[in-house]
CSV table of C-alpha atoms in Angstrom, one decimal:
chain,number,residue,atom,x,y,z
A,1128,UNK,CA,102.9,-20.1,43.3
A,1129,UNK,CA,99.6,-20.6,45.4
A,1130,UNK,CA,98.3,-17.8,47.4
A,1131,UNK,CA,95.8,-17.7,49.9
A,1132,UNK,CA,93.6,-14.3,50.6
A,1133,UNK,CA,93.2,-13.9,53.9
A,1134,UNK,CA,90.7,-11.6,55.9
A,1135,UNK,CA,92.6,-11.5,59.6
A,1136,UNK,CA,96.1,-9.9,59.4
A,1137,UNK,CA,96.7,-11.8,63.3
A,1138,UNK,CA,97.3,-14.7,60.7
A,1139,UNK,CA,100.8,-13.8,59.6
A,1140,UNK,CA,103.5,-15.2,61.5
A,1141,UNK,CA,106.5,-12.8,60.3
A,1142,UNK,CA,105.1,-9.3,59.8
A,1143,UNK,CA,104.6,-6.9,62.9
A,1144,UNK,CA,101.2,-5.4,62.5
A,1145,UNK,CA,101.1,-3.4,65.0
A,1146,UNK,CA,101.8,-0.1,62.9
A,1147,UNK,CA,102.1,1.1,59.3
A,1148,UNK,CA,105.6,1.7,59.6
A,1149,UNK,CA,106.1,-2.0,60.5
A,1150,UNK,CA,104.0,-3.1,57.4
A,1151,UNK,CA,104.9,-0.7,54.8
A,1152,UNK,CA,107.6,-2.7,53.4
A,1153,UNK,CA,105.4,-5.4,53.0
A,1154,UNK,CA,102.8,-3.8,51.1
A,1155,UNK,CA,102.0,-4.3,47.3
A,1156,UNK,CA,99.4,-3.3,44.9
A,1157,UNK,CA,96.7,-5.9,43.3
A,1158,UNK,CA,94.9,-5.1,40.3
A,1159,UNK,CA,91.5,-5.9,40.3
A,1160,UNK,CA,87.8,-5.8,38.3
A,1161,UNK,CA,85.8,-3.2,39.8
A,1162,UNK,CA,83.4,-5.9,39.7
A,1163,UNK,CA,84.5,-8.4,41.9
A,1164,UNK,CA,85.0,-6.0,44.9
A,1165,UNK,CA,82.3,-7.0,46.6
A,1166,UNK,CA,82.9,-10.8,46.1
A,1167,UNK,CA,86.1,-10.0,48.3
A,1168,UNK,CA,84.8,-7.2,50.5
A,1169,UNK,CA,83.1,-3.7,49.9
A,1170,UNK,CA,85.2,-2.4,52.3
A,1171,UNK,CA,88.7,-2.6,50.7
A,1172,UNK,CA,90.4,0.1,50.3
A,1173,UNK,CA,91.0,1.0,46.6
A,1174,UNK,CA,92.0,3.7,44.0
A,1175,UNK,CA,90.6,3.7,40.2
A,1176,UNK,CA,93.1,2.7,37.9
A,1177,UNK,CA,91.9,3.0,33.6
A,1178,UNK,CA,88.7,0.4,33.7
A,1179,UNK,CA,90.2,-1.2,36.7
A,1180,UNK,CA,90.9,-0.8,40.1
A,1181,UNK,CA,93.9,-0.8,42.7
A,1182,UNK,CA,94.0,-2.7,46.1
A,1183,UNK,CA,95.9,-2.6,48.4
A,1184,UNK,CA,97.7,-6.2,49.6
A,1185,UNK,CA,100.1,-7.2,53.0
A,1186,UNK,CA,102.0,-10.1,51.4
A,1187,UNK,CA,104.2,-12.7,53.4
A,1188,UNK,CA,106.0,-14.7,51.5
A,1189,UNK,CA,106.7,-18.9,52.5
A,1190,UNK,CA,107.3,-22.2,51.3
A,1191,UNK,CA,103.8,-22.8,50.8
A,1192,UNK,CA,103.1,-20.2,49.2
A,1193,UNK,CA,102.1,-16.3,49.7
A,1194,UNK,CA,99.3,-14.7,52.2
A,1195,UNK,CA,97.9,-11.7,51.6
A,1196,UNK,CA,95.4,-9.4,53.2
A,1197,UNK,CA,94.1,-7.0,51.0
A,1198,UNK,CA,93.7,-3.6,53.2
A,1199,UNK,CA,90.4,-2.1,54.1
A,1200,UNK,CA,89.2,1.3,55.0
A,1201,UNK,CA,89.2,0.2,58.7
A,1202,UNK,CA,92.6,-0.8,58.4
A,1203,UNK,CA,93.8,2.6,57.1
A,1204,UNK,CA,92.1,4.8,59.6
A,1205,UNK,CA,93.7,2.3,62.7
A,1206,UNK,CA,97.0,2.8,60.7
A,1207,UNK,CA,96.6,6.7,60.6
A,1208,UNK,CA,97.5,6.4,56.5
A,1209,UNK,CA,95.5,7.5,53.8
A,1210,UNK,CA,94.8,5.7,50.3
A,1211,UNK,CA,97.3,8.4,48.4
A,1212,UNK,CA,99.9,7.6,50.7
A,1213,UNK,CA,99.3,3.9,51.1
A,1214,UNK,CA,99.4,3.8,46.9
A,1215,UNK,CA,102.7,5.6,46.9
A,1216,UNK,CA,103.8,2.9,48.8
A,1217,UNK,CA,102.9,0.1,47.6
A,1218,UNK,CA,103.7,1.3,43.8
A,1219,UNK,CA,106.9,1.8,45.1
A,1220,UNK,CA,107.2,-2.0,46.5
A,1221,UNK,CA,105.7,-3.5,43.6
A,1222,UNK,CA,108.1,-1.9,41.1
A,1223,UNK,CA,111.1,-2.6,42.9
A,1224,UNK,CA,110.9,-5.1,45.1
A,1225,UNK,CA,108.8,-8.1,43.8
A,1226,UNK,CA,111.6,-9.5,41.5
A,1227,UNK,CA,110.0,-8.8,38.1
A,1228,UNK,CA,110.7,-10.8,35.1
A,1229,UNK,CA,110.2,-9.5,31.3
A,1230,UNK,CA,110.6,-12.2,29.2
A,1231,UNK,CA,109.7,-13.3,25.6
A,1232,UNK,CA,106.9,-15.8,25.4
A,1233,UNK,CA,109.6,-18.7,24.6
A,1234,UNK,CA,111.4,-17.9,27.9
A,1235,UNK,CA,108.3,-17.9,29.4
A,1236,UNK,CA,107.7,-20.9,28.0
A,1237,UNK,CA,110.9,-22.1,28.8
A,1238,UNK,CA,111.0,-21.2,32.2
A,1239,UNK,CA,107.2,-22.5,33.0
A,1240,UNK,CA,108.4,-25.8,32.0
A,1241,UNK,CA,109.9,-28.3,35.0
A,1242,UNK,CA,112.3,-29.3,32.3
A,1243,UNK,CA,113.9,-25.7,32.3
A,1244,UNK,CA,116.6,-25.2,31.2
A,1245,UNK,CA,117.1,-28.2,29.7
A,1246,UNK,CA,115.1,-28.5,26.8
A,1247,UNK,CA,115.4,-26.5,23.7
A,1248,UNK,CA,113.9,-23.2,22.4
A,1249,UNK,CA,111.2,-23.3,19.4
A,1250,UNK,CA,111.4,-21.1,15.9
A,1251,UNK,CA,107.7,-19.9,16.8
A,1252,UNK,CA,104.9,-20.4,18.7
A,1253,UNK,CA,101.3,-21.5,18.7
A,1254,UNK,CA,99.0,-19.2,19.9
A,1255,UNK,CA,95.2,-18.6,19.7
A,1256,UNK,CA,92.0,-17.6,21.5
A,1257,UNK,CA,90.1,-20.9,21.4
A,1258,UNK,CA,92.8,-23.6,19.8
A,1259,UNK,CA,90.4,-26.3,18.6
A,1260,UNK,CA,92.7,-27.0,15.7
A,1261,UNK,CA,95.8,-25.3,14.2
A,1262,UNK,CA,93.8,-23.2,11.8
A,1263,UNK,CA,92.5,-21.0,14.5
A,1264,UNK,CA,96.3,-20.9,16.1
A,1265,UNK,CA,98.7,-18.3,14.8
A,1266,UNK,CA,102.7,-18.4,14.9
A,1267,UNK,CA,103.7,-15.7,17.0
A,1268,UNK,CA,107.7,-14.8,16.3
A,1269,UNK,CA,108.9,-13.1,19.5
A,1270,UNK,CA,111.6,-11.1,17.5
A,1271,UNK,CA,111.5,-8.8,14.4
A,1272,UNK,CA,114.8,-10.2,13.1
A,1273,UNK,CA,115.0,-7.4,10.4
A,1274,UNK,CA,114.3,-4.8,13.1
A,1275,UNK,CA,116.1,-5.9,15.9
A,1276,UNK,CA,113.2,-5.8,18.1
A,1277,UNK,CA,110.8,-7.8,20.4
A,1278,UNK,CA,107.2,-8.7,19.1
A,1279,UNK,CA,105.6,-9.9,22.2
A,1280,UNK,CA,106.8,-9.9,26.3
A,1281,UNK,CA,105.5,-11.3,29.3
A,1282,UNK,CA,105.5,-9.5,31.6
A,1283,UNK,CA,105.4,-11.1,35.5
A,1284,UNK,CA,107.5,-11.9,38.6
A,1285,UNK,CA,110.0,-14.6,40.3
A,1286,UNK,CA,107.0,-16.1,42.7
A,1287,UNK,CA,104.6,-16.0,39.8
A,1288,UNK,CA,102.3,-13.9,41.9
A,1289,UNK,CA,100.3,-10.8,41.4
A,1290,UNK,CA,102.5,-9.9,38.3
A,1291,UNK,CA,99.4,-8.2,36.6
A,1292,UNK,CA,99.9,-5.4,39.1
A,1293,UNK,CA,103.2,-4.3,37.4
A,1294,UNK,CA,101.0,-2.4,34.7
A,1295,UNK,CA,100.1,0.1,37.1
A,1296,UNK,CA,103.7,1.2,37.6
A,1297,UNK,CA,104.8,3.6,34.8
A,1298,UNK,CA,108.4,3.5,35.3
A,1299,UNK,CA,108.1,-0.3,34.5
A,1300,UNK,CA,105.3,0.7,31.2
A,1301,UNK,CA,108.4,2.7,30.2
A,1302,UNK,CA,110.7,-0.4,30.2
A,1303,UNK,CA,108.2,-1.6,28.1
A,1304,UNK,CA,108.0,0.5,25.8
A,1305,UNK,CA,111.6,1.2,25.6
A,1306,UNK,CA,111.8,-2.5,24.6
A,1307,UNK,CA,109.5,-2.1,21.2
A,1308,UNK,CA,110.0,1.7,20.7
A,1309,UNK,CA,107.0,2.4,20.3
A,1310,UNK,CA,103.8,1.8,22.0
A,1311,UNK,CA,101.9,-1.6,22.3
A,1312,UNK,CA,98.7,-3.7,23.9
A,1313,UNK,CA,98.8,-5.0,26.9
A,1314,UNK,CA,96.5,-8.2,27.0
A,1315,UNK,CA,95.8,-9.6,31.0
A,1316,UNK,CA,96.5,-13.8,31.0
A,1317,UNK,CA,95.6,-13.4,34.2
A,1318,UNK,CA,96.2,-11.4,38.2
A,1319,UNK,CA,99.7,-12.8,37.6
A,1320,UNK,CA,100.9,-12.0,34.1
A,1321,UNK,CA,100.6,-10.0,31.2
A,1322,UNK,CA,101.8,-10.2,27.7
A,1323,UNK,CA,102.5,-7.2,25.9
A,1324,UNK,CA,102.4,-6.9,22.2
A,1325,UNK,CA,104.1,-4.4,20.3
A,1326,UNK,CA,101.2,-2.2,18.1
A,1327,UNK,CA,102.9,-2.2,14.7
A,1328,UNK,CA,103.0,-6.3,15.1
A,1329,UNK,CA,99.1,-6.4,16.2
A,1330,UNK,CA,97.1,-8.1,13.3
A,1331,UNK,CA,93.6,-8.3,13.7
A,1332,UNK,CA,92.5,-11.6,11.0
A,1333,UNK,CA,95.6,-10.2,9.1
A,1334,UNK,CA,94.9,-6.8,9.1
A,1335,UNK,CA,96.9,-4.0,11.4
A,1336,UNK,CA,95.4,-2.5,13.8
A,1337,UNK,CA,95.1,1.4,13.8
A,1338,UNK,CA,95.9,3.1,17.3
């Protein structure tokens, strides 16, 4: 779904601004690079989060697509709220209320395509970093069949939207891992998705990865 960043909260047409309490339910958290903070805007309010960083984003949702203002320190102090308090929040929102989908990489797949859910599911799939040619492609098996158990998830929302932000919830890292039990990579596609890989399945050129 497109999105559109925008830098004047007067532009939404549904959500009252006038006070945090009118906003609050609208409020979600955005991963970001530390590095691209000032691209957007010094100002923004944010939290660290590992290597990362967490912002702060109003979001109104319509058929075009979804707004969202990223908060700023300004914004804070004229809604009385602190960061802690604003991150409670929107962790809160963004676990619960965006919709979140965990899916194997064929249902991704599956649902991505505009033929969904017609077409047909595959034994494997394809995947690689650069995928020039086959040989630099490896078959990825979303199930251990022996096991019982997922190999890799996507992890994202409904809307498409944002879905990176859902590592920063723990309650949804324990879904994960309650998935594979045991622990795994997460691997950023991009803001809006994730895949997860379980660790014992992680091969680097063949070889398991120690972690």
């Amino acid at each position: 779904m497109k999105y559109s960043d925008e830098k004047d909260m007067q532009n939404f047409k549904k959500i009252d601004i006038s006070s945090w309490d009118n906003i609050k339910d609208n409020v979600f958290v955005r991963v970001m690079n530390r590095k691209y903070l000032s691209k957007y805007d010094d100002n923004i309010a944010h939290v660290p989060f590992l290597d990362l960083i967490l912002t702060f984003s109003v979001q109104e949702k319509s058929k075009e697509g979804t707004l969202s203002h990223m908060l700023t320190y300004e914004d804070l102090e004229s809604f009385n709220v602190s960061a802690e308090e604003v991150k409670k929040v929107a962790l809160c929102n963004t676990t619960y209320n965006r919709k979140k989908r965990l899916m194997t990489l064929k249902e991704s797949a599956l649902t991505s395509n505009p033929m969904y859910p017609i077409i047909q599911s595959y034994s494997g799939m394809a995947l690689g970093a650069r995928g020039h040619s086959d040989s630099e492609c490896g078959i990825v098996q979303d199930t251990d069949e022996e096991l019982g158990v997922d190999n890799v998830l996507v992890l994202c929302n409904k809307s498409d939207t944002f879905g990176a932000s859902y590592i920063a919830s723990s309650d949804i890292l324990e879904e994960i891992y309650n998935r594979f039990n045991e622990n795994f990579y997460i691997i950023p596609l991009s803001i809006h998705q994730v895949m997860c890989v379980r660790a014992s399945y992680a091969t680097r050129n063949g070889e398991k990865l120690s972690y």
